[in-house]
mmCIF file with all atom_site columns, C-alpha atoms in Angstrom:
data_model
loop_
_atom_site.group_PDB
_atom_site.id
_atom_site.type_symbol
_atom_site.label_atom_id
_atom_site.label_alt_id
_atom_site.label_comp_id
_atom_site.label_asym_id
_atom_site.label_entity_id
_atom_site.label_seq_id
_atom_site.pdbx_PDB_ins_code
_atom_site.Cartn_x
_atom_site.Cartn_y
_atom_site.Cartn_z
_atom_site.occupancy
_atom_site.B_iso_or_equiv
_atom_site.pdbx_formal_charge
_atom_site.auth_seq_id
_atom_site.auth_comp_id
_atom_site.auth_asym_id
_atom_site.auth_atom_id
_atom_site.pdbx_PDB_model_num
ATOM 1   C CA . SER A 1 1   ? 96.953  105.100 165.298 1.00 57.00 ? 12  SER A CA 1
ATOM 2   C CA . THR A 1 2   ? 96.049  108.389 166.925 1.00 55.00 ? 13  THR A CA 1
ATOM 3   C CA . VAL A 1 3   ? 97.782  110.681 169.381 1.00 54.00 ? 14  VAL A CA 1
ATOM 4   C CA . SER A 1 4   ? 96.088  113.288 171.568 1.00 54.00 ? 15  SER A CA 1
ATOM 5   C CA . ILE A 1 5   ? 97.629  116.778 171.449 1.00 52.00 ? 16  ILE A CA 1
ATOM 6   C CA . ASP A 1 6   ? 95.903  119.468 173.513 1.00 56.00 ? 17  ASP A CA 1
ATOM 7   C CA . GLY A 1 7   ? 92.942  117.115 173.784 1.00 56.00 ? 18  GLY A CA 1
ATOM 8   C CA . VAL A 1 8   ? 92.531  116.775 170.005 1.00 56.00 ? 19  VAL A CA 1
ATOM 9   C CA . ALA A 1 9   ? 93.025  113.427 168.293 1.00 59.00 ? 20  ALA A CA 1
ATOM 10  C CA . ARG A 1 10  ? 95.447  113.402 165.361 1.00 74.00 ? 21  ARG A CA 1
ATOM 11  C CA . LEU A 1 11  ? 96.379  110.693 162.891 1.00 82.00 ? 22  LEU A CA 1
ATOM 12  C CA . ALA A 1 12  ? 99.794  109.577 164.144 1.00 84.00 ? 23  ALA A CA 1
ATOM 13  C CA . VAL A 1 13  ? 102.395 107.904 161.928 1.00 87.00 ? 24  VAL A CA 1
ATOM 14  C CA . GLU A 1 14  ? 105.807 106.721 163.074 1.00 88.00 ? 25  GLU A CA 1
ATOM 15  C CA . ALA A 1 15  ? 108.780 108.395 161.415 1.00 89.00 ? 26  ALA A CA 1
ATOM 16  C CA . THR A 1 16  ? 110.692 106.143 159.032 1.00 89.00 ? 27  THR A CA 1
ATOM 17  C CA . SER A 1 17  ? 113.271 108.767 158.049 1.00 88.00 ? 28  SER A CA 1
ATOM 18  C CA . GLN A 1 18  ? 114.395 112.176 159.276 1.00 84.00 ? 29  GLN A CA 1
ATOM 19  C CA . ASN A 1 19  ? 116.077 115.383 158.238 1.00 83.00 ? 30  ASN A CA 1
ATOM 20  C CA . ALA A 1 20  ? 119.833 114.928 158.516 1.00 84.00 ? 31  ALA A CA 1
ATOM 21  C CA . GLY A 1 21  ? 120.316 118.424 159.904 1.00 84.00 ? 32  GLY A CA 1
ATOM 22  C CA . THR A 1 22  ? 117.402 118.833 162.305 1.00 82.00 ? 33  THR A CA 1
ATOM 23  C CA . GLY A 1 23  ? 116.373 115.269 163.103 1.00 84.00 ? 34  GLY A CA 1
ATOM 24  C CA . LEU A 1 24  ? 112.716 116.076 162.367 1.00 82.00 ? 35  LEU A CA 1
ATOM 25  C CA . GLY A 1 25  ? 110.913 112.939 161.255 1.00 85.00 ? 36  GLY A CA 1
ATOM 26  C CA . SER A 1 26  ? 109.030 112.091 158.080 1.00 86.00 ? 37  SER A CA 1
ATOM 27  C CA . ALA A 1 27  ? 106.941 109.158 156.881 1.00 89.00 ? 38  ALA A CA 1
ATOM 28  C CA . THR A 1 28  ? 104.881 107.993 153.924 1.00 90.00 ? 39  THR A CA 1
ATOM 29  C CA . VAL A 1 29  ? 101.142 107.858 154.620 1.00 90.00 ? 40  VAL A CA 1
ATOM 30  C CA . ALA A 1 30  ? 98.388  106.120 152.688 1.00 90.00 ? 41  ALA A CA 1
ATOM 31  C CA . PHE A 1 31  ? 95.034  107.892 153.138 1.00 89.00 ? 42  PHE A CA 1
ATOM 32  C CA . THR A 1 32  ? 91.892  105.782 153.273 1.00 87.00 ? 43  THR A CA 1
ATOM 33  C CA . ASP A 1 33  ? 88.771  107.408 151.848 1.00 88.00 ? 44  ASP A CA 1
ATOM 34  C CA . GLY A 1 34  ? 86.095  108.185 154.403 1.00 84.00 ? 45  GLY A CA 1
ATOM 35  C CA . THR A 1 35  ? 82.369  107.535 154.219 1.00 86.00 ? 46  THR A CA 1
ATOM 36  C CA . ALA A 1 36  ? 80.096  109.839 152.212 1.00 87.00 ? 47  ALA A CA 1
ATOM 37  C CA . THR A 1 37  ? 76.507  109.641 150.937 1.00 85.00 ? 48  THR A CA 1
ATOM 38  C CA . ASP A 1 38  ? 74.630  111.536 148.254 1.00 82.00 ? 49  ASP A CA 1
ATOM 39  C CA . LEU A 1 39  ? 71.148  111.636 146.760 1.00 76.00 ? 50  LEU A CA 1
ATOM 40  C CA . GLY A 1 40  ? 70.779  109.227 143.913 1.00 72.00 ? 51  GLY A CA 1
ATOM 41  C CA . ASP A 1 41  ? 73.167  106.590 142.680 1.00 68.00 ? 52  ASP A CA 1
ATOM 42  C CA . GLU A 1 42  ? 76.124  108.858 141.973 1.00 75.00 ? 53  GLU A CA 1
ATOM 43  C CA . THR A 1 43  ? 79.839  108.238 141.893 1.00 85.00 ? 54  THR A CA 1
ATOM 44  C CA . LEU A 1 44  ? 81.644  110.088 144.656 1.00 90.00 ? 55  LEU A CA 1
ATOM 45  C CA . VAL A 1 45  ? 85.288  111.024 144.131 1.00 92.00 ? 56  VAL A CA 1
ATOM 46  C CA . TRP A 1 46  ? 87.683  111.809 146.973 1.00 93.00 ? 57  TRP A CA 1
ATOM 47  C CA . SER A 1 47  ? 90.579  114.248 146.667 1.00 94.00 ? 58  SER A CA 1
ATOM 48  C CA . TYR A 1 48  ? 93.013  115.705 149.202 1.00 94.00 ? 59  TYR A CA 1
ATOM 49  C CA . LYS A 1 49  ? 94.978  118.889 149.794 1.00 92.00 ? 60  LYS A CA 1
ATOM 50  C CA . THR A 1 50  ? 97.494  119.957 152.416 1.00 89.00 ? 61  THR A CA 1
ATOM 51  C CA . TYR A 1 51  ? 97.910  123.449 153.832 1.00 83.00 ? 62  TYR A CA 1
ATOM 52  C CA . TRP A 1 52  ? 101.262 125.209 153.585 1.00 72.00 ? 63  TRP A CA 1
ATOM 53  C CA . GLY A 1 53  ? 100.279 128.238 155.626 1.00 64.00 ? 64  GLY A CA 1
ATOM 54  C CA . GLY A 1 54  ? 100.942 131.905 154.918 1.00 61.00 ? 65  GLY A CA 1
ATOM 55  C CA . ASN A 1 55  ? 100.697 132.639 151.207 1.00 62.00 ? 66  ASN A CA 1
ATOM 56  C CA . GLY A 1 56  ? 101.194 129.009 150.270 1.00 66.00 ? 67  GLY A CA 1
ATOM 57  C CA . GLY A 1 57  ? 97.538  128.106 150.685 1.00 81.00 ? 68  GLY A CA 1
ATOM 58  C CA . TRP A 1 58  ? 96.166  124.654 149.957 1.00 88.00 ? 69  TRP A CA 1
ATOM 59  C CA . GLU A 1 59  ? 98.162  122.386 147.660 1.00 89.00 ? 70  GLU A CA 1
ATOM 60  C CA . ALA A 1 60  ? 96.760  119.299 145.967 1.00 92.00 ? 71  ALA A CA 1
ATOM 61  C CA . ILE A 1 61  ? 98.129  115.939 147.072 1.00 93.00 ? 72  ILE A CA 1
ATOM 62  C CA . ASP A 1 62  ? 98.874  114.084 143.836 1.00 92.00 ? 73  ASP A CA 1
ATOM 63  C CA . ASN A 1 63  ? 99.109  110.627 145.366 1.00 94.00 ? 74  ASN A CA 1
ATOM 64  C CA . PRO A 1 64  ? 97.053  110.275 148.561 1.00 92.00 ? 75  PRO A CA 1
ATOM 65  C CA . ARG A 1 65  ? 98.115  106.630 148.824 1.00 92.00 ? 76  ARG A CA 1
ATOM 66  C CA . ALA A 1 66  ? 101.761 107.697 149.249 1.00 93.00 ? 77  ALA A CA 1
ATOM 67  C CA . PHE A 1 67  ? 101.735 111.121 150.886 1.00 91.00 ? 78  PHE A CA 1
ATOM 68  C CA . SER A 1 68  ? 105.054 112.301 152.344 1.00 88.00 ? 79  SER A CA 1
ATOM 69  C CA . ALA A 1 69  ? 104.245 113.697 155.786 1.00 87.00 ? 80  ALA A CA 1
ATOM 70  C CA . GLN A 1 70  ? 106.984 115.741 157.422 1.00 82.00 ? 81  GLN A CA 1
ATOM 71  C CA . ARG A 1 71  ? 107.283 117.392 160.799 1.00 78.00 ? 82  ARG A CA 1
ATOM 72  C CA . GLY A 1 72  ? 108.393 121.008 160.843 1.00 65.00 ? 83  GLY A CA 1
ATOM 73  C CA . VAL A 1 73  ? 107.671 121.995 157.231 1.00 56.00 ? 84  VAL A CA 1
ATOM 74  C CA . HIS A 1 74  ? 103.954 122.807 157.131 1.00 52.00 ? 85  HIS A CA 1
ATOM 75  C CA . ASN A 1 75  ? 101.855 125.296 159.055 1.00 46.00 ? 86  ASN A CA 1
ATOM 76  C CA . ASN A 1 76  ? 101.763 124.360 162.770 1.00 45.00 ? 87  ASN A CA 1
ATOM 77  C CA . SER A 1 77  ? 103.199 120.962 161.920 1.00 50.00 ? 88  SER A CA 1
ATOM 78  C CA . ASN A 1 78  ? 105.641 121.033 164.815 1.00 51.00 ? 89  ASN A CA 1
ATOM 79  C CA . GLU A 1 79  ? 102.872 120.951 167.416 1.00 57.00 ? 90  GLU A CA 1
ATOM 80  C CA . TYR A 1 80  ? 99.705  119.852 165.690 1.00 62.00 ? 91  TYR A CA 1
ATOM 81  C CA . GLY A 1 81  ? 100.551 117.985 162.513 1.00 75.00 ? 92  GLY A CA 1
ATOM 82  C CA . GLN A 1 82  ? 99.888  118.748 158.871 1.00 83.00 ? 93  GLN A CA 1
ATOM 83  C CA . SER A 1 83  ? 96.420  120.036 158.070 1.00 84.00 ? 94  SER A CA 1
ATOM 84  C CA . ILE A 1 84  ? 94.663  117.899 155.446 1.00 88.00 ? 95  ILE A CA 1
ATOM 85  C CA . ARG A 1 85  ? 91.455  118.804 153.611 1.00 89.00 ? 96  ARG A CA 1
ATOM 86  C CA . ALA A 1 86  ? 89.514  115.897 152.153 1.00 91.00 ? 97  ALA A CA 1
ATOM 87  C CA . THR A 1 87  ? 86.975  116.783 149.468 1.00 93.00 ? 98  THR A CA 1
ATOM 88  C CA . VAL A 1 88  ? 84.256  114.507 148.127 1.00 92.00 ? 99  VAL A CA 1
ATOM 89  C CA . THR A 1 89  ? 82.782  115.434 144.727 1.00 92.00 ? 100 THR A CA 1
ATOM 90  C CA . ASP A 1 90  ? 79.619  114.065 143.125 1.00 89.00 ? 101 ASP A CA 1
ATOM 91  C CA . ASP A 1 91  ? 78.733  113.680 139.432 1.00 87.00 ? 102 ASP A CA 1
ATOM 92  C CA . ASP A 1 92  ? 77.309  117.197 139.330 1.00 86.00 ? 103 ASP A CA 1
ATOM 93  C CA . GLY A 1 93  ? 80.484  118.792 140.666 1.00 89.00 ? 104 GLY A CA 1
ATOM 94  C CA . LYS A 1 94  ? 79.040  119.533 144.093 1.00 89.00 ? 105 LYS A CA 1
ATOM 95  C CA . THR A 1 95  ? 81.578  119.185 146.903 1.00 92.00 ? 106 THR A CA 1
ATOM 96  C CA . THR A 1 96  ? 81.788  118.726 150.651 1.00 91.00 ? 107 THR A CA 1
ATOM 97  C CA . ASP A 1 97  ? 84.944  119.043 152.720 1.00 91.00 ? 108 ASP A CA 1
ATOM 98  C CA . CYS A 1 98  ? 86.197  117.605 155.966 1.00 88.00 ? 109 CYS A CA 1
ATOM 99  C CA . TYR A 1 99  ? 89.508  118.170 157.730 1.00 85.00 ? 110 TYR A CA 1
ATOM 100 C CA . PHE A 1 100 ? 92.006  116.211 159.773 1.00 84.00 ? 111 PHE A CA 1
ATOM 101 C CA . TYR A 1 101 ? 95.628  116.395 160.879 1.00 85.00 ? 112 TYR A CA 1
ATOM 102 C CA . VAL A 1 102 ? 98.569  114.078 160.307 1.00 87.00 ? 113 VAL A CA 1
ATOM 103 C CA . VAL A 1 103 ? 101.356 114.236 162.873 1.00 85.00 ? 114 VAL A CA 1
ATOM 104 C CA . VAL A 1 104 ? 104.664 112.416 162.461 1.00 86.00 ? 115 VAL A CA 1
ATOM 105 C CA . VAL A 1 105 ? 105.819 110.961 165.757 1.00 85.00 ? 116 VAL A CA 1
ATOM 106 C CA . ASP A 1 106 ? 109.271 109.636 166.561 1.00 88.00 ? 117 ASP A CA 1
ATOM 107 C CA . THR A 1 107 ? 109.319 107.196 169.453 1.00 89.00 ? 118 THR A CA 1
ATOM 108 C CA . THR A 1 108 ? 112.405 105.297 168.297 1.00 89.00 ? 119 THR A CA 1
ATOM 109 C CA . ASP A 1 109 ? 115.372 105.456 170.661 1.00 94.00 ? 120 ASP A CA 1
ATOM 110 C CA . PRO A 1 110 ? 118.731 106.388 169.147 1.00 94.00 ? 121 PRO A CA 1
ATOM 111 C CA . THR A 1 111 ? 121.671 104.020 169.387 1.00 94.00 ? 122 THR A CA 1
ATOM 112 C CA . ILE A 1 112 ? 124.925 104.936 171.102 1.00 95.00 ? 123 ILE A CA 1
ATOM 113 C CA . THR A 1 113 ? 128.291 103.179 171.289 1.00 93.00 ? 124 THR A CA 1
ATOM 114 C CA . CYS A 1 114 ? 130.993 104.091 173.775 1.00 92.00 ? 125 CYS A CA 1
ATOM 115 C CA . ALA A 1 115 ? 134.653 103.992 172.790 1.00 84.00 ? 126 ALA A CA 1
ATOM 116 C CA . HIS A 1 116 ? 136.474 101.103 174.464 1.00 78.00 ? 127 HIS A CA 1
ATOM 117 C CA . VAL A 1 117 ? 140.075 99.947  174.657 1.00 64.00 ? 128 VAL A CA 1
ATOM 118 C CA . ASP A 1 118 ? 140.843 96.391  173.539 1.00 60.00 ? 129 ASP A CA 1
ATOM 119 C CA . GLY A 1 119 ? 137.205 95.340  173.900 1.00 61.00 ? 130 GLY A CA 1
ATOM 120 C CA . THR A 1 120 ? 137.095 96.224  177.582 1.00 69.00 ? 131 THR A CA 1
ATOM 121 C CA . ASN A 1 121 ? 134.720 98.592  179.331 1.00 72.00 ? 132 ASN A CA 1
ATOM 122 C CA . THR A 1 122 ? 137.350 101.323 179.544 1.00 73.00 ? 133 THR A CA 1
ATOM 123 C CA . ALA A 1 123 ? 137.738 104.285 177.218 1.00 72.00 ? 134 ALA A CA 1
ATOM 124 C CA . VAL A 1 124 ? 141.435 104.782 178.004 1.00 77.00 ? 135 VAL A CA 1
ATOM 125 C CA . ALA A 1 125 ? 144.158 102.709 179.591 1.00 72.00 ? 136 ALA A CA 1
ATOM 126 C CA . SER A 1 126 ? 144.957 103.380 183.254 1.00 83.00 ? 137 SER A CA 1
ATOM 127 C CA . VAL A 1 127 ? 146.262 106.905 183.756 1.00 90.00 ? 138 VAL A CA 1
ATOM 128 C CA . GLU A 1 128 ? 148.873 107.932 186.320 1.00 91.00 ? 139 GLU A CA 1
ATOM 129 C CA . ALA A 1 129 ? 147.804 110.578 188.820 1.00 92.00 ? 140 ALA A CA 1
ATOM 130 C CA . THR A 1 130 ? 149.447 113.918 188.113 1.00 92.00 ? 141 THR A CA 1
ATOM 131 C CA . GLY A 1 131 ? 148.302 116.258 190.860 1.00 90.00 ? 142 GLY A CA 1
ATOM 132 C CA . VAL A 1 132 ? 145.626 117.635 193.126 1.00 90.00 ? 143 VAL A CA 1
ATOM 133 C CA . VAL A 1 133 ? 142.693 119.815 192.009 1.00 93.00 ? 144 VAL A CA 1
ATOM 134 C CA . GLY A 1 134 ? 140.324 121.200 194.603 1.00 92.00 ? 145 GLY A CA 1
ATOM 135 C CA . GLY A 1 135 ? 141.823 118.950 197.208 1.00 93.00 ? 146 GLY A CA 1
ATOM 136 C CA . VAL A 1 136 ? 141.231 115.832 195.098 1.00 94.00 ? 147 VAL A CA 1
ATOM 137 C CA . GLY A 1 137 ? 144.158 113.834 193.772 1.00 91.00 ? 148 GLY A CA 1
ATOM 138 C CA . GLY A 1 138 ? 143.936 112.496 190.243 1.00 94.00 ? 149 GLY A CA 1
ATOM 139 C CA . ALA A 1 139 ? 144.670 113.371 186.645 1.00 94.00 ? 150 ALA A CA 1
ATOM 140 C CA . THR A 1 140 ? 143.278 115.204 183.653 1.00 93.00 ? 151 THR A CA 1
ATOM 141 C CA . VAL A 1 141 ? 141.953 112.527 181.313 1.00 92.00 ? 152 VAL A CA 1
ATOM 142 C CA . THR A 1 142 ? 140.943 112.823 177.674 1.00 91.00 ? 153 THR A CA 1
ATOM 143 C CA . TYR A 1 143 ? 138.937 109.956 176.208 1.00 90.00 ? 154 TYR A CA 1
ATOM 144 C CA . ASN A 1 144 ? 137.554 109.133 172.766 1.00 88.00 ? 155 ASN A CA 1
ATOM 145 C CA . ALA A 1 145 ? 134.015 110.319 172.080 1.00 91.00 ? 156 ALA A CA 1
ATOM 146 C CA . ALA A 1 146 ? 131.045 108.001 171.849 1.00 93.00 ? 157 ALA A CA 1
ATOM 147 C CA . THR A 1 147 ? 129.173 107.695 168.551 1.00 93.00 ? 158 THR A CA 1
ATOM 148 C CA . ALA A 1 148 ? 125.416 107.828 168.049 1.00 94.00 ? 159 ALA A CA 1
ATOM 149 C CA . THR A 1 149 ? 122.888 107.348 165.260 1.00 92.00 ? 160 THR A CA 1
ATOM 150 C CA . ASP A 1 150 ? 119.114 107.575 165.078 1.00 91.00 ? 161 ASP A CA 1
ATOM 151 C CA . ILE A 1 151 ? 116.743 106.342 162.370 1.00 85.00 ? 162 ILE A CA 1
ATOM 152 C CA . ALA A 1 152 ? 118.784 104.138 160.068 1.00 70.00 ? 163 ALA A CA 1
ATOM 153 C CA . GLY A 1 153 ? 120.194 105.836 157.006 1.00 71.00 ? 164 GLY A CA 1
ATOM 154 C CA . SER A 1 154 ? 119.034 109.329 157.925 1.00 78.00 ? 165 SER A CA 1
ATOM 155 C CA . GLY A 1 155 ? 122.480 110.824 158.504 1.00 83.00 ? 166 GLY A CA 1
ATOM 156 C CA . TYR A 1 156 ? 121.231 112.630 161.609 1.00 87.00 ? 167 TYR A CA 1
ATOM 157 C CA . THR A 1 157 ? 123.525 112.573 164.662 1.00 89.00 ? 168 THR A CA 1
ATOM 158 C CA . PRO A 1 158 ? 121.820 112.909 168.064 1.00 93.00 ? 169 PRO A CA 1
ATOM 159 C CA . ALA A 1 159 ? 123.370 115.158 170.709 1.00 94.00 ? 170 ALA A CA 1
ATOM 160 C CA . ILE A 1 160 ? 125.672 113.362 173.171 1.00 97.00 ? 171 ILE A CA 1
ATOM 161 C CA . THR A 1 161 ? 126.347 114.432 176.758 1.00 97.00 ? 172 THR A CA 1
ATOM 162 C CA . TYR A 1 162 ? 128.626 112.883 179.374 1.00 97.00 ? 173 TYR A CA 1
ATOM 163 C CA . SER A 1 163 ? 128.361 112.556 183.130 1.00 96.00 ? 174 SER A CA 1
ATOM 164 C CA . HIS A 1 164 ? 132.099 113.402 183.398 1.00 95.00 ? 175 HIS A CA 1
ATOM 165 C CA . ALA A 1 165 ? 133.546 115.409 180.533 1.00 95.00 ? 176 ALA A CA 1
ATOM 166 C CA . SER A 1 166 ? 136.619 114.469 178.560 1.00 93.00 ? 177 SER A CA 1
ATOM 167 C CA . GLY A 1 167 ? 139.522 116.711 179.533 1.00 93.00 ? 178 GLY A CA 1
ATOM 168 C CA . ALA A 1 168 ? 138.242 117.081 183.087 1.00 94.00 ? 179 ALA A CA 1
ATOM 169 C CA . HIS A 1 169 ? 140.022 116.147 186.320 1.00 95.00 ? 180 HIS A CA 1
ATOM 170 C CA . PHE A 1 170 ? 139.315 112.548 187.305 1.00 95.00 ? 181 PHE A CA 1
ATOM 171 C CA . PRO A 1 171 ? 139.929 111.424 190.901 1.00 95.00 ? 182 PRO A CA 1
ATOM 172 C CA . THR A 1 172 ? 142.274 108.589 191.785 1.00 96.00 ? 183 THR A CA 1
ATOM 173 C CA . GLY A 1 173 ? 140.409 105.301 191.463 1.00 94.00 ? 184 GLY A CA 1
ATOM 174 C CA . THR A 1 174 ? 137.756 104.168 189.005 1.00 93.00 ? 185 THR A CA 1
ATOM 175 C CA . THR A 1 175 ? 135.088 106.547 187.691 1.00 93.00 ? 186 THR A CA 1
ATOM 176 C CA . THR A 1 176 ? 132.105 105.353 185.674 1.00 93.00 ? 187 THR A CA 1
ATOM 177 C CA . VAL A 1 177 ? 131.203 107.721 182.857 1.00 94.00 ? 188 VAL A CA 1
ATOM 178 C CA . THR A 1 178 ? 127.717 107.587 181.323 1.00 95.00 ? 189 THR A CA 1
ATOM 179 C CA . ALA A 1 179 ? 127.202 108.900 177.794 1.00 96.00 ? 190 ALA A CA 1
ATOM 180 C CA . THR A 1 180 ? 123.653 109.867 176.811 1.00 98.00 ? 191 THR A CA 1
ATOM 181 C CA . ALA A 1 181 ? 122.381 110.339 173.251 1.00 97.00 ? 192 ALA A CA 1
ATOM 182 C CA . THR A 1 182 ? 119.259 112.500 172.878 1.00 96.00 ? 193 THR A CA 1
ATOM 183 C CA . ASP A 1 183 ? 117.363 112.830 169.607 1.00 92.00 ? 194 ASP A CA 1
ATOM 184 C CA . ASN A 1 184 ? 114.747 115.298 168.370 1.00 87.00 ? 195 ASN A CA 1
ATOM 185 C CA . GLY A 1 185 ? 111.876 112.859 168.836 1.00 86.00 ? 196 GLY A CA 1
ATOM 186 C CA . TYR A 1 186 ? 108.206 113.735 169.127 1.00 82.00 ? 197 TYR A CA 1
ATOM 187 C CA . PRO A 1 187 ? 106.064 114.101 171.226 1.00 81.00 ? 198 PRO A CA 1
ATOM 188 C CA . THR A 1 188 ? 109.102 113.750 173.536 1.00 86.00 ? 199 THR A CA 1
ATOM 189 C CA . ALA A 1 189 ? 112.806 113.304 172.936 1.00 91.00 ? 200 ALA A CA 1
ATOM 190 C CA . ASN A 1 190 ? 114.193 109.760 173.011 1.00 94.00 ? 201 ASN A CA 1
ATOM 191 C CA . THR A 1 191 ? 117.419 108.776 174.733 1.00 96.00 ? 202 THR A CA 1
ATOM 192 C CA . ALA A 1 192 ? 119.929 105.949 174.888 1.00 97.00 ? 203 ALA A CA 1
ATOM 193 C CA . THR A 1 193 ? 122.935 105.467 177.152 1.00 97.00 ? 204 THR A CA 1
ATOM 194 C CA . CYS A 1 194 ? 126.207 103.587 177.336 1.00 94.00 ? 205 CYS A CA 1
ATOM 195 C CA . SER A 1 195 ? 128.905 103.661 179.984 1.00 92.00 ? 206 SER A CA 1
ATOM 196 C CA . PHE A 1 196 ? 132.602 103.032 180.485 1.00 91.00 ? 207 PHE A CA 1
ATOM 197 C CA . THR A 1 197 ? 135.181 103.413 183.233 1.00 90.00 ? 208 THR A CA 1
ATOM 198 C CA . VAL A 1 198 ? 138.198 105.663 183.619 1.00 91.00 ? 209 VAL A CA 1
ATOM 199 C CA . THR A 1 199 ? 140.859 104.519 186.083 1.00 92.00 ? 210 THR A CA 1
ATOM 200 C CA . VAL A 1 200 ? 143.465 106.803 187.601 1.00 94.00 ? 211 VAL A CA 1
ATOM 201 C CA . VAL A 1 201 ? 146.254 105.074 189.529 1.00 94.00 ? 212 VAL A CA 1
ATOM 202 C CA . ASP A 1 202 ? 148.898 106.474 191.852 1.00 90.00 ? 213 ASP A CA 1
ATOM 203 C CA . THR A 1 203 ? 152.133 104.519 191.729 1.00 90.00 ? 214 THR A CA 1
ATOM 204 C CA . THR A 1 204 ? 154.398 107.459 192.484 1.00 85.00 ? 215 THR A CA 1
ATOM 205 C CA . VAL A 1 205 ? 156.482 107.155 195.647 1.00 83.00 ? 216 VAL A CA 1
ATOM 206 C CA . PRO A 1 206 ? 156.038 110.205 197.892 1.00 80.00 ? 217 PRO A CA 1
ATOM 207 C CA . THR A 1 207 ? 159.043 112.337 198.712 1.00 76.00 ? 218 THR A CA 1
#
């Protein structure tokens, strides 16, 4: 498939793995030879190179049927994809080049699991109110963190945020907390959510 970036069509491939530290995706791509013509009945041979940028220059792709495309490692690959030069060579050694880009996209949502108590939708058992903060009665509650993964087997952990932080003051009653996992997807980040409740009760007799 193709994806349009700044109005330019790129060959888009879905990430099947990712860097464990950065979450940047990678995928194996099989190039299909284009169409070329030449005078006479000559054999035309296709070859491919990828550009590393800077002093790296163009590097031959040994196996164009199983090219490892990665986001964030080649020149401009974060925004535009990896630059590929396809060269067709005739029997006399004459060559013609054409160019295209391969961009690794990641449109797969991460998975997130909230910590629950005894299979219920609560992260902690009911907590007794302990005081008033900012005019609001309740208690400071610490709950177990949610867990998140992204592309299977990658070892990358998406960032997790919470609508009400652990260790914060929770008001008396039931508060729903939403946990959101955000990955380093491309062209846009992908998210997943889960939720649980925290209940603060007040059974203390006033004096």
